[in-house]
Structure formats: C-alpha cells, structure tokens
Short mmCIF file of C-alpha atoms in Angstrom, two decimals:
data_model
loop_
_atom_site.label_atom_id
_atom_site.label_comp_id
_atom_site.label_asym_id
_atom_site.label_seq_id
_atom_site.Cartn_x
_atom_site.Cartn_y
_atom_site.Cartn_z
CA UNK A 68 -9.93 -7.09 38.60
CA UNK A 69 -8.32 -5.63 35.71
CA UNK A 70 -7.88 -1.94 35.53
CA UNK A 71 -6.42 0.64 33.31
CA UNK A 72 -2.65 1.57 34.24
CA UNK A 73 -2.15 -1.86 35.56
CA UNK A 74 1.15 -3.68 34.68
CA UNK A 75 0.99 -7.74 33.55
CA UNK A 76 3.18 -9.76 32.20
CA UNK A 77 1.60 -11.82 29.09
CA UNK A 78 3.12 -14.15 26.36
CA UNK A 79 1.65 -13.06 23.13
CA UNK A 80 -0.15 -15.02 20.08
CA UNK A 81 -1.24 -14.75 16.96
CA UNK A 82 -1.61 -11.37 15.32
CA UNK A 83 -5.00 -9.71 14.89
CA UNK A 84 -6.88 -6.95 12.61
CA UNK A 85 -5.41 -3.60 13.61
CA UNK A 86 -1.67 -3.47 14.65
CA UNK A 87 -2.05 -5.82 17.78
CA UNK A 88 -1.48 -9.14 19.08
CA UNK A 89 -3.77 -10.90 21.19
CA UNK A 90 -2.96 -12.59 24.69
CA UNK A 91 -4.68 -13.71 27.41
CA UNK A 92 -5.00 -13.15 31.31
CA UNK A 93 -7.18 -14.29 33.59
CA UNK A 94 -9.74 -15.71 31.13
CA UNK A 95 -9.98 -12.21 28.96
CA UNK A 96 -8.47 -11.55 25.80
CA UNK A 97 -5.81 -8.70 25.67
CA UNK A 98 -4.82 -7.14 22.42
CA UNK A 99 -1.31 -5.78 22.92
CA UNK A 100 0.70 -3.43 20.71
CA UNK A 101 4.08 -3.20 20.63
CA UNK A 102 4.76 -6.98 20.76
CA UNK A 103 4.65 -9.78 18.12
CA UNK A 104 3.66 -13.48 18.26
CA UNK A 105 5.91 -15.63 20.54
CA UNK A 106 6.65 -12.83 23.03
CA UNK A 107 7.15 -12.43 26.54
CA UNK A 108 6.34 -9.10 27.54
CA UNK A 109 5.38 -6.56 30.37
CA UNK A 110 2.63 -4.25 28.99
CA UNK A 111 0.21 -1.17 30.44
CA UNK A 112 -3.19 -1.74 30.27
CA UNK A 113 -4.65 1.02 28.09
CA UNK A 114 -8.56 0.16 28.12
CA UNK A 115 -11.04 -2.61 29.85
CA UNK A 116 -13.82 -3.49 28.39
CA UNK A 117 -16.11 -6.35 28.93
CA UNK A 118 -14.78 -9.00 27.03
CA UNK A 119 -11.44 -7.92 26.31
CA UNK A 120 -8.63 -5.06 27.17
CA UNK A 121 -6.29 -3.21 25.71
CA UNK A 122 -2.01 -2.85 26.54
CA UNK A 123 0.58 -1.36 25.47
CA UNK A 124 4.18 -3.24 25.62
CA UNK A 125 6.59 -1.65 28.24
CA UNK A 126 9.23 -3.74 28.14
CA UNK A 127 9.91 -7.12 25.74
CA UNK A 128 10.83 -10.28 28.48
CA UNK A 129 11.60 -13.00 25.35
CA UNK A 130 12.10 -11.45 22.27
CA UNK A 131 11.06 -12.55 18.80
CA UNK A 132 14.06 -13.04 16.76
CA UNK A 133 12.05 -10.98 14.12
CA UNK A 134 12.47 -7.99 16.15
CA UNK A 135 14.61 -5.34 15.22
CA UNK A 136 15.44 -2.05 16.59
CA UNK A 137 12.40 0.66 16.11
CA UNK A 138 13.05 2.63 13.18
CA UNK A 139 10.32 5.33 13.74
CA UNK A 140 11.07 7.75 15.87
CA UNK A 141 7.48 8.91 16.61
CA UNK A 142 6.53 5.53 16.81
CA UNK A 143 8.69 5.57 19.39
CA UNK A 144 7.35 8.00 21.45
CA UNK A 145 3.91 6.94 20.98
CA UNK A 146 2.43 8.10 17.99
CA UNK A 147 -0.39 5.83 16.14
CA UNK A 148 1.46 5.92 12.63
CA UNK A 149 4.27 2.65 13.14
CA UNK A 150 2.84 -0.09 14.47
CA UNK A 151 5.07 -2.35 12.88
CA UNK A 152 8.69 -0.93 12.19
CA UNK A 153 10.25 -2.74 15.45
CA UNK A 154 9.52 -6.11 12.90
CA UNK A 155 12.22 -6.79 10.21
CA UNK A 156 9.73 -6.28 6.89
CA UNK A 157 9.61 -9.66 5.30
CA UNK A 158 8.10 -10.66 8.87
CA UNK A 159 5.59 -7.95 8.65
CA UNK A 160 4.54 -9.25 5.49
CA UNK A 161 3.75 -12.67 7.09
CA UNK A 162 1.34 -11.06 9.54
CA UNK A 163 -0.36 -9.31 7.47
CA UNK A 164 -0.62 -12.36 5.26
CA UNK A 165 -1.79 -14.29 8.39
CA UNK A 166 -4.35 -11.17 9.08
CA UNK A 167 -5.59 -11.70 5.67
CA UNK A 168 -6.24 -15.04 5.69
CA UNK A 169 -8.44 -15.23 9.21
CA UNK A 170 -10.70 -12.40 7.73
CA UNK A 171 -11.39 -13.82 4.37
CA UNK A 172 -11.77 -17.25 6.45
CA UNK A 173 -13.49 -15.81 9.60
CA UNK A 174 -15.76 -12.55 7.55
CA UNK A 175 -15.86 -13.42 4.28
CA UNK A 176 -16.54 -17.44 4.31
CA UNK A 177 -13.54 -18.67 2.98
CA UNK A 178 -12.44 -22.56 4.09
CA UNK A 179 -9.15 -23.01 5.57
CA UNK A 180 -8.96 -25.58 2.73
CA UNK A 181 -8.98 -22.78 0.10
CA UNK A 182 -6.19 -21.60 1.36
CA UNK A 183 -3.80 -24.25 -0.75
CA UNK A 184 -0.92 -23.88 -3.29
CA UNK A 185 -3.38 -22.34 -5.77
CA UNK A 186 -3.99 -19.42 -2.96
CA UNK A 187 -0.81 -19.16 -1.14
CA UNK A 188 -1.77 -15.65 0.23
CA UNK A 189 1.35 -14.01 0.58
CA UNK A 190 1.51 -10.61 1.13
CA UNK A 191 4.08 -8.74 -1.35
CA UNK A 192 6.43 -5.80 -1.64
CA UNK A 193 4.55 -2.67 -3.77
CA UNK A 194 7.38 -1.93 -5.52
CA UNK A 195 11.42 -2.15 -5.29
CA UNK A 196 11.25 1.22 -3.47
CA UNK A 197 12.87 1.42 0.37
CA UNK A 198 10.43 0.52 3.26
CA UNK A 199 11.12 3.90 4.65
CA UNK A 200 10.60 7.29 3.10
CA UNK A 201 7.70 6.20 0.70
CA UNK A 202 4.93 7.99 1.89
CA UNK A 203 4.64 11.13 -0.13
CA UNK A 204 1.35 12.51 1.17
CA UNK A 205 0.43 12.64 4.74
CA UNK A 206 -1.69 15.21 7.04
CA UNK A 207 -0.11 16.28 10.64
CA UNK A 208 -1.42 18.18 13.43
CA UNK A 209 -0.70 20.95 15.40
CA UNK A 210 0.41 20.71 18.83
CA UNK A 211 -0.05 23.27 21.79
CA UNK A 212 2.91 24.83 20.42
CA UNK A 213 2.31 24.72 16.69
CA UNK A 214 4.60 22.61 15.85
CA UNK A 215 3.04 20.00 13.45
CA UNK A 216 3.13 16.03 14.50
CA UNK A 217 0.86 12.91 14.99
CA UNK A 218 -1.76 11.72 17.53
CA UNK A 219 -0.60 9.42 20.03
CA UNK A 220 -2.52 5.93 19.08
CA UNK A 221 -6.45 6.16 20.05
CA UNK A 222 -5.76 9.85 22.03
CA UNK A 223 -5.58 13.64 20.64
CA UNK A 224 -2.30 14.02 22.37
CA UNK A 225 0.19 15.07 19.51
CA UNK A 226 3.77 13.72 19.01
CA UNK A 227 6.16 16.07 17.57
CA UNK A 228 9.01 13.43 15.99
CA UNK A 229 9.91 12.09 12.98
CA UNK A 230 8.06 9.46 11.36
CA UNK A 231 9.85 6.24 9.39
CA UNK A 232 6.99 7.05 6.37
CA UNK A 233 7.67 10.39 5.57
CA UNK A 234 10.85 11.40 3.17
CA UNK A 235 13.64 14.05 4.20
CA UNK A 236 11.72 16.77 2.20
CA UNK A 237 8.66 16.69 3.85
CA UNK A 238 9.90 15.77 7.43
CA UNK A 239 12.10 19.05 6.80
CA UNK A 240 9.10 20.82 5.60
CA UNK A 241 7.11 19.68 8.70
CA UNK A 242 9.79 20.85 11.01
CA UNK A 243 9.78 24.83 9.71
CA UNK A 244 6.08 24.83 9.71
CA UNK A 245 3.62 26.56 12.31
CA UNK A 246 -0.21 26.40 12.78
CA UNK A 247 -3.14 27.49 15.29
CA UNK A 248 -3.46 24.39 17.76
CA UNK A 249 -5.03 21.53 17.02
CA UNK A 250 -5.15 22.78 12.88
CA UNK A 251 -4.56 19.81 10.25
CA UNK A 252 -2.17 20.64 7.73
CA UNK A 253 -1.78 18.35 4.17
CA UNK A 254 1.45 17.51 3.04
CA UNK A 255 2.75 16.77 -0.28
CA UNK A 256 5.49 15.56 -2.08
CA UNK A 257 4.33 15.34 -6.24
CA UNK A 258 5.45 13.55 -8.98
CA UNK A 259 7.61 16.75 -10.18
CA UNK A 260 9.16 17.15 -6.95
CA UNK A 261 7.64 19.88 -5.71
CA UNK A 262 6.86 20.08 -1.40
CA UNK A 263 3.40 21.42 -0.55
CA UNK A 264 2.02 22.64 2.76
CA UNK A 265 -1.79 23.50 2.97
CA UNK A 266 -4.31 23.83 5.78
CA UNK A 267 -7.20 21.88 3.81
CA UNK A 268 -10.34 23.46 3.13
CA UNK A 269 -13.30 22.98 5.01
CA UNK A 270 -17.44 23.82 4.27
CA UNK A 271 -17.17 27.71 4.25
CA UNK A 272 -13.79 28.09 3.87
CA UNK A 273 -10.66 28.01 1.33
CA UNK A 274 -8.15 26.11 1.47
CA UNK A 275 -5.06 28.24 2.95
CA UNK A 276 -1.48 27.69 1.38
CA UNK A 277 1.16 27.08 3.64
CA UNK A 278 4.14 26.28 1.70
CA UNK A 279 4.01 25.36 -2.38
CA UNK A 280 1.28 25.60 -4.38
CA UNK A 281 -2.58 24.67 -3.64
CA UNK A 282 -2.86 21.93 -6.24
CA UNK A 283 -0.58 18.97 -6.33
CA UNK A 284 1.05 17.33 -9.64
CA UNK A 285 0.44 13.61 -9.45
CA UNK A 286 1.68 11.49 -12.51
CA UNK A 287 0.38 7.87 -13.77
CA UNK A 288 2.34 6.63 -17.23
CA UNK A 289 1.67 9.92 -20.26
CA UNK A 290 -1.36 10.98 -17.47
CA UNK A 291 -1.15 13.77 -15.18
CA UNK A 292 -3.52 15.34 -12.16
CA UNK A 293 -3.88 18.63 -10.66
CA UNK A 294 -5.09 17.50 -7.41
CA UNK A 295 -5.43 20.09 -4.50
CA UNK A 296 -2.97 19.21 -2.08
CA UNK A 297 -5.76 18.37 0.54
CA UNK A 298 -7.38 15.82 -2.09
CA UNK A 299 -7.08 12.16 -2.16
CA UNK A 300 -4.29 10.43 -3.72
CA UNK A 301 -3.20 7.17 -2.79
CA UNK A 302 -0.43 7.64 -0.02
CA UNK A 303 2.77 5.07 -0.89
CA UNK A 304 4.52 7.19 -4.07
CA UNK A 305 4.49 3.75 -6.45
CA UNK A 306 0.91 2.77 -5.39
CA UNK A 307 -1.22 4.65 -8.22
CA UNK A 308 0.84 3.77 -11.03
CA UNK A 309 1.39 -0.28 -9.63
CA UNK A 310 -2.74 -0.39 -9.29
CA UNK A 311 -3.28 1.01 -12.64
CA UNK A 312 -0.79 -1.43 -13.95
CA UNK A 313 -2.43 -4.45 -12.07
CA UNK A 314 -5.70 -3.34 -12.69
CA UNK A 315 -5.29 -3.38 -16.86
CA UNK A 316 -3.63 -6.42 -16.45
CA UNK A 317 -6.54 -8.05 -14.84
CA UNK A 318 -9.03 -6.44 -17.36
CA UNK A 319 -6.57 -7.75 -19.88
CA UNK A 320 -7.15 -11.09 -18.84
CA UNK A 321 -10.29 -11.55 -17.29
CA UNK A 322 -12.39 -8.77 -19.00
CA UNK A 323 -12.80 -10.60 -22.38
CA UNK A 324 -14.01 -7.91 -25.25
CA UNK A 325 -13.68 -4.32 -24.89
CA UNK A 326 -17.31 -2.74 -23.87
CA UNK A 327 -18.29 -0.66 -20.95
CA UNK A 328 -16.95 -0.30 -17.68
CA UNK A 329 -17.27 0.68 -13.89
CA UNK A 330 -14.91 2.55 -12.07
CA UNK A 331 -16.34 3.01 -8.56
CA UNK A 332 -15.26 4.98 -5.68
CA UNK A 333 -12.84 5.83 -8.31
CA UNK A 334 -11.37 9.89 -7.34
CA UNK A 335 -10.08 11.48 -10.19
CA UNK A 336 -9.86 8.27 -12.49
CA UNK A 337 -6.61 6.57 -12.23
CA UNK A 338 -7.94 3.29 -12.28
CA UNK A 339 -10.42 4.50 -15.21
CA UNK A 340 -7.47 5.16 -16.93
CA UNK A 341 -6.09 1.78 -17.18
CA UNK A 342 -9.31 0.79 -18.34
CA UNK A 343 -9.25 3.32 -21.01
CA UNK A 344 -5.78 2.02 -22.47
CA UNK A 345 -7.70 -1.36 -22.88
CA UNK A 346 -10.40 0.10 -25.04
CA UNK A 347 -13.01 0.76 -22.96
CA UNK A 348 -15.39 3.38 -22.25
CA UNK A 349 -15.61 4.12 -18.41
CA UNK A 350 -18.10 5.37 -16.15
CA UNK A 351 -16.62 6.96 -13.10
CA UNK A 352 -18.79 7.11 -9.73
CA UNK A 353 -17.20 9.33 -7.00
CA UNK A 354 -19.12 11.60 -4.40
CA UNK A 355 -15.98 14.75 -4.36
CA UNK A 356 -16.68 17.38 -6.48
CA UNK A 357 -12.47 18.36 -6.36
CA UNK A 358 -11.61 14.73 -7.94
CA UNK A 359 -14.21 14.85 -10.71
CA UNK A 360 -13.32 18.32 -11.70
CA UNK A 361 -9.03 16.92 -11.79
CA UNK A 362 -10.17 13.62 -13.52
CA UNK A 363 -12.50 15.82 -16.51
CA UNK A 364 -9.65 18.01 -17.15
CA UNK A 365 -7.50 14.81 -17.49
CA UNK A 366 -9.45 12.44 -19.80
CA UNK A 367 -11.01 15.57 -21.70
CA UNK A 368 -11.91 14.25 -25.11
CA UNK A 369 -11.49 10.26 -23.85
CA UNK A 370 -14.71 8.18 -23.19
CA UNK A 371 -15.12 8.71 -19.69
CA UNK A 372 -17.78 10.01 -17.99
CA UNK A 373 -17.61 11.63 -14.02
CA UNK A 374 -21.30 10.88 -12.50
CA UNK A 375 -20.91 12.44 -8.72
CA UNK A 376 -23.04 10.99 -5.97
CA UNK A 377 -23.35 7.93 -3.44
CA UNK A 378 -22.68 4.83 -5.28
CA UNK A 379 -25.46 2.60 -4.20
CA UNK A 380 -27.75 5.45 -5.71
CA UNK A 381 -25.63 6.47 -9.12
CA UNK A 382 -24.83 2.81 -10.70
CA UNK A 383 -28.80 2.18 -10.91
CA UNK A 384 -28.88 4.45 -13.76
CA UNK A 385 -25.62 3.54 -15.43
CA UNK A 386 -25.16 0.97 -19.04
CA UNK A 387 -24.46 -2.04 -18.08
CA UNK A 388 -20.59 -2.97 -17.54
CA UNK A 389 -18.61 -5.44 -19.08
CA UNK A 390 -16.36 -5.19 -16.18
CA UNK A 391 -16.80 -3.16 -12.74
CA UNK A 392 -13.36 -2.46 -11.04
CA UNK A 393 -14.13 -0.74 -7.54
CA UNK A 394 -11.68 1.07 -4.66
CA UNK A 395 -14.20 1.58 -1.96
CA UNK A 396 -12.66 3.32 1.33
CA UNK A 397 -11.62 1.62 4.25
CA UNK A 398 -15.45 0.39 4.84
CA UNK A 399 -15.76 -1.35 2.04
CA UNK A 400 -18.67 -1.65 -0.98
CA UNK A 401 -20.84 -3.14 1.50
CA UNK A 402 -23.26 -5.92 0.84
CA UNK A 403 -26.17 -4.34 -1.00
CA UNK A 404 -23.62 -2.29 -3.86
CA UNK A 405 -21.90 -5.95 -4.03
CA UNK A 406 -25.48 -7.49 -4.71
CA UNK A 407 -26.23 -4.36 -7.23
CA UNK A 408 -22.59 -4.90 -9.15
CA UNK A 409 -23.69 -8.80 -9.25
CA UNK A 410 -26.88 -8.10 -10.78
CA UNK A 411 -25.68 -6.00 -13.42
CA UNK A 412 -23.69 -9.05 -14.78
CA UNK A 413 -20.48 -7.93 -15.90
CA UNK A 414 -17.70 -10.52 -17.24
CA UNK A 415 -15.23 -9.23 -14.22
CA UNK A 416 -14.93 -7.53 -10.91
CA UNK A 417 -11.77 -6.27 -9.50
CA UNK A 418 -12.09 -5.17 -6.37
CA UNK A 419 -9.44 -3.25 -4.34
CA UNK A 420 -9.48 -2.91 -0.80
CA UNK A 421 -6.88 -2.01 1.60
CA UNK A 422 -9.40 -3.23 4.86
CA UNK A 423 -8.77 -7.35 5.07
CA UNK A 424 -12.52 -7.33 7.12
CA UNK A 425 -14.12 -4.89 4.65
CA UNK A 426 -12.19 -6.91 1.57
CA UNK A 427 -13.02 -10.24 3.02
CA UNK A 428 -17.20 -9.05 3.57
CA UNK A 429 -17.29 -7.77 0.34
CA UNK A 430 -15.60 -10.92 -1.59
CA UNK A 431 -18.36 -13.26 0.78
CA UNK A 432 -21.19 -10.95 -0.80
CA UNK A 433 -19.97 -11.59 -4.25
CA UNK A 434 -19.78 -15.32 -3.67
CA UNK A 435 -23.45 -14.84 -2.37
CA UNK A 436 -24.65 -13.53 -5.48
CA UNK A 437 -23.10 -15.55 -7.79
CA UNK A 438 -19.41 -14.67 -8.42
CA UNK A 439 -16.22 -16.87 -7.33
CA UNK A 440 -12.87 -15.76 -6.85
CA UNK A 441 -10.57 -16.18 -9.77
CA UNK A 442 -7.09 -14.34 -8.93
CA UNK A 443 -6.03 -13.21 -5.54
CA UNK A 444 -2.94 -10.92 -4.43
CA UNK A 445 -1.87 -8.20 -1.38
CA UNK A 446 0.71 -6.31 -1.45
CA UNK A 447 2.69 -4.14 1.43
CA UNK A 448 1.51 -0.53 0.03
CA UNK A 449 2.34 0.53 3.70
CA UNK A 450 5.18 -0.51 5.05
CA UNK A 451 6.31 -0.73 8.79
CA UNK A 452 2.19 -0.51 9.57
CA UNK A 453 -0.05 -3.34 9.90
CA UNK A 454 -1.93 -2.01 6.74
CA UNK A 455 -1.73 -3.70 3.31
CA UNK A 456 -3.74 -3.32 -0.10
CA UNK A 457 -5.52 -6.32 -1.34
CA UNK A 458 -6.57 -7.51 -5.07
CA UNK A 459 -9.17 -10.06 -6.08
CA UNK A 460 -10.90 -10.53 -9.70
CA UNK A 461 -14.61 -12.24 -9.63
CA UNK A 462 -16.05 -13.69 -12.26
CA UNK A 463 -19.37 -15.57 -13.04
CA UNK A 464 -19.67 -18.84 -10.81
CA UNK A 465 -20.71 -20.31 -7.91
CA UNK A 466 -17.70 -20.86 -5.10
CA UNK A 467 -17.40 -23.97 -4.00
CA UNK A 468 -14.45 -23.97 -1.62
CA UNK A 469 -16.38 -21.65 0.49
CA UNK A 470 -17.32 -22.90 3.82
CA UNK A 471 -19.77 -21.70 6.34
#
C-alpha cells in the first residue's frame, strides 16, 4: 500500500489545476509536481489520501524537451512560489491554456466543440516585460532566524533563497531585513521606484514600518494611489495598467451607451477608472476600508461612488448598470452574485478571474441565467507559476455551444 515517503517511478500526463501533473500507480491517481506531461520520473510521495496521492519529483528519468534548467532558486529548494520555471515559458503558456480549457469544459459547461478557431484559448504574455523580476509586491516570512523567505509548498517550513519573481531591489531588500519568527512582512516596489518593507497591520494593531514609507505609490495612466504597503495591488508590475486598458476596451465595444456601471470586488478603483474614461458613472463595491479610503482620495470630484460591504448584500441597493465589470478573489463571484448581476440586466459583463475553476463556475452561472460568452482571453500575469489571469465579456443570450 502506498505510503508517504515512498519512492515510485511514474510517467506523467496531462497537466491539472494547481501546479501538478497527474499520473497513475496502482489504480490511484498521483498528482506530481516538479514534472511535466510526457515524463519519466522518480518522485516522493508527499500525501495519501483515498482516491488519490500526492509526489514530489526527485529525479526526471525521460525528460520533456520543454524542460529547461530551474531558474528559481527557492523553487529549488522547495519553496511553494515556482512551480513552473524548470518549463521554457511559451510551454507554460500551453498548460495553462490546456488547464483553462478542462475547467471551463469540465466546471463551467463548456463543449469541447466550443473550443474551435473562434475560441482558440491561448494563453498570452501580460506584457513585453521579462518573465523574471516582474513581481513588484510580495509578502515573506520569517524564519527561526529572522531572516525573511517563503513556505515550503503545503508546509510552514520557510525557505530562505531567492525567488525568480522578485526584482534585484527587493530580493536585496529582503536579504538586510530581520523579524520576530514566523512575522509576515509586505514588500514593495512602486511605480516611483521607491522599496518598502512593512510588517502589515493586524485588528488591534498598526502597521509597523520596516524599511520605506507605510503607503505605497501605485500609478495607472494620469491616476495615482496611496496604497499602504500591506494593501492589495495586483502583483505582476504591468498587470493594473494592461486590465484597465483591456477592460475600457471591452466597455468600448460591448458596453453600447455610456450609463451606469459596476465595479465589483473592485479595491481602490482601477478598473472603475477605465470605466470612468468611457463616460460612465461607477459604483464601486469593496469590503476594505484602506482601498476605499485610497480610491476616494483618487477619483475625488469624478462620479464614483465607494459603497463598502459584502457584495451579494451591497449591489441589491445599487441603480441599475449598464455594464457590471467584476475582479472577485481567487473564489470567485459565486453562483448566487452571478444570478443577482444577471438579473439586474446590464448590456455587458466583464469578468476577471485569475482561478480557471472559479472563472469557469462563474461563466456556467452566467450562461444559466441568461448571458453567453462573447470575447474570451488569458494572459500569463504570473510567469514561471501555474497561475494565469483570465478575461471573458457576457452579454444578453442564451449559449448554445454549451454542453452538459
């Protein structure tokens, strides 16, 4: 029987949702990091379970001719942030595209057949930017020592090593950095080049300032933020201004004549802002009080109003929307705030999602209440990871290339 520690040697298939991909032994799947499709490998079992197991590669038999030398050095020694740097990065683009496609076939309903020219869904570069060095906000954690790293993958053992993701300035900043054991510390890297350190700040306590300032400078076109450095920004330095862009290019097209709109789950209102430079007036629906405050001191005077609170709850109340554009967190909407957007009728959705199960749900619970997908696109807002950020605009109509 299959135990944790033992060794096996597996050949590897197709890739699945979460950095792995899956083989088989002795009648039980085995999702296997470390490896790619094709493979021959020797890998550790990590975890057993009842109908499956868990492995880590030890040592590649038959490799891949996609594989390339690991270029994260934490990765390396076994932290959860690279799970796909040993893969050259057009490659990882095709898994992710092939991750994509079995959820939005397998969770959200989506024939294989809809998958044609028309919806070629190929994952894309963000931006023209390197695939290494592009993170410019990340949090770390203290080891026994202090010294600031990364959890090993699915343990709170921390690896102190450099990570592919993170540019010189805040690798160096990591490095002369201490904190109590087991502390998180936020780092930063803003649009005006400034470095930022800060222990974020918990129910009862401040924020405490390692290094920089406590707020953040974050830039989108003429806009700019004061986020504290603990706050949310998206993560990849191109990936607010490239979503903004996208977004008020698929209001643009799809969102008809200016009117109200949605901006849900939507922080401090970069998204709102690209629906502001198309002449509408936004409601914003976001639950952190730090966000609302950045995104009122940004759009003071513009028609945009901050309502704070769960979404399901605040968008009963709201004017009805010409358009709803929505970046709900790694969860998703969830069915019952994609039945409420639905009902309200608007011209448009865009959704955003950077979760291809929580995307793909949410999509299948438009399609349920009477949207179909017009426009479709993902794009690799985190390279040398299995992770990617997906696009889709829904408008009025019942799907018929759907099949369940």
């Amino acid at each position: 029987m299959l135990q944790p520690n033992d060794v096996v040697e597996l050949t590897c298939g197709a890739p699945g949702h979460g950095g792995f991909v899956v083989a088989r032994h002795e009648g039980r799947a085995i999702f296997v990091r470390g490896a790619l499709p094709d493979e021959r490998v020797r890998a550790r079992i990590t975890e057993v379970k009842k109908s499956y197991a868990r492995a880590s590669t030890v040592e590649v038999l038959d490799a891949s001719p996609h594989r390339v030398p690991e270029a994260c050095s934490a990765a390396a020694a076994g932290a959860g942030c690279c799970d796909l740097t040993f893969a050259d990065p057009a490659y990882q683009r095709e898994l992710k595209a092939s991750v994509l496609r079995d959820q939005l076939r397998r969770v959200g309903g989506f024939a294989p057949a809809f998958f044609g020219p028309e919806w070629d869904t190929v994952v894309q570069p963000l931006s023209d930017a390197p695939v290494a060095g592009w993170r410019h906000r990340a949090r770390l954690v203290a080891d026994g020592d202090g010294s600031l790293g990364q959890h090993t993958h699915r343990s709170d053992a921390v690896v102190v090593a450099p990570c592919a993701q993170l540019p010189d300035a805040l690798t160096d900043l990591a490095a002369g950095l201490r904190a109590e054991p087991g502390t998180e510390v936020a780092l930063v890297l803003d649009d005006a080049g400034a470095a930022h350190a800060a222990v974020p700040a918990r129910r009862g306590r401040p924020a405490q300032v390692l290094a920089g300032d406590a707020l953040a400078e974050y830039r989108v076109g003429a806009r700019s933020w004061r986020i504290p450095v603990g706050g949310f920004w998206q993560a990849h330095r191109d990936a607010a201004s490239r979503y903004a862009q996208w977004v008020g290019a698929y209001t643009s097209r799809f969102g008809g004549e200016p009117g109200r709109a949605w901006d849900l789950y939507g922080g401090a209102g970069v998204l709102a802002g690209a629906l502001v430079d198309e002449g509408f007036a936004v409601d914003v629906v976001e639950t952190s009080g730090g966000a609302i405050a950045a995104g009122k001191q940004t759009f003071a005077g513009a028609p945009v109003a901050f309502h704070r609170g769960d979404t399901a709850s605040r968008i009963k109340g709201l004017p009805s929307p010409a358009v709803v554009v929505l970046d709900p967190p790694r969860t998703g909407a969830g069915a019952a705030v994609m039945a409420e957007i639905a009902a309200a009728e608007p011209r448009a959705i865009v959704h955003v999602g950077c979760d291809p199960a929580a995307f793909a749900r949410d999509l299948g619970a438009a399609c349920e209440n009477g949207y179909r997908l017009a426009e479709l696109d993902a794009r690799d807002a985190f390279p040398g990871t299995h992770h990617l950020e997906a696009f889709a605009v829904l408008v009025p109509g019942r799907e018929d290339r759907r099949g369940r």
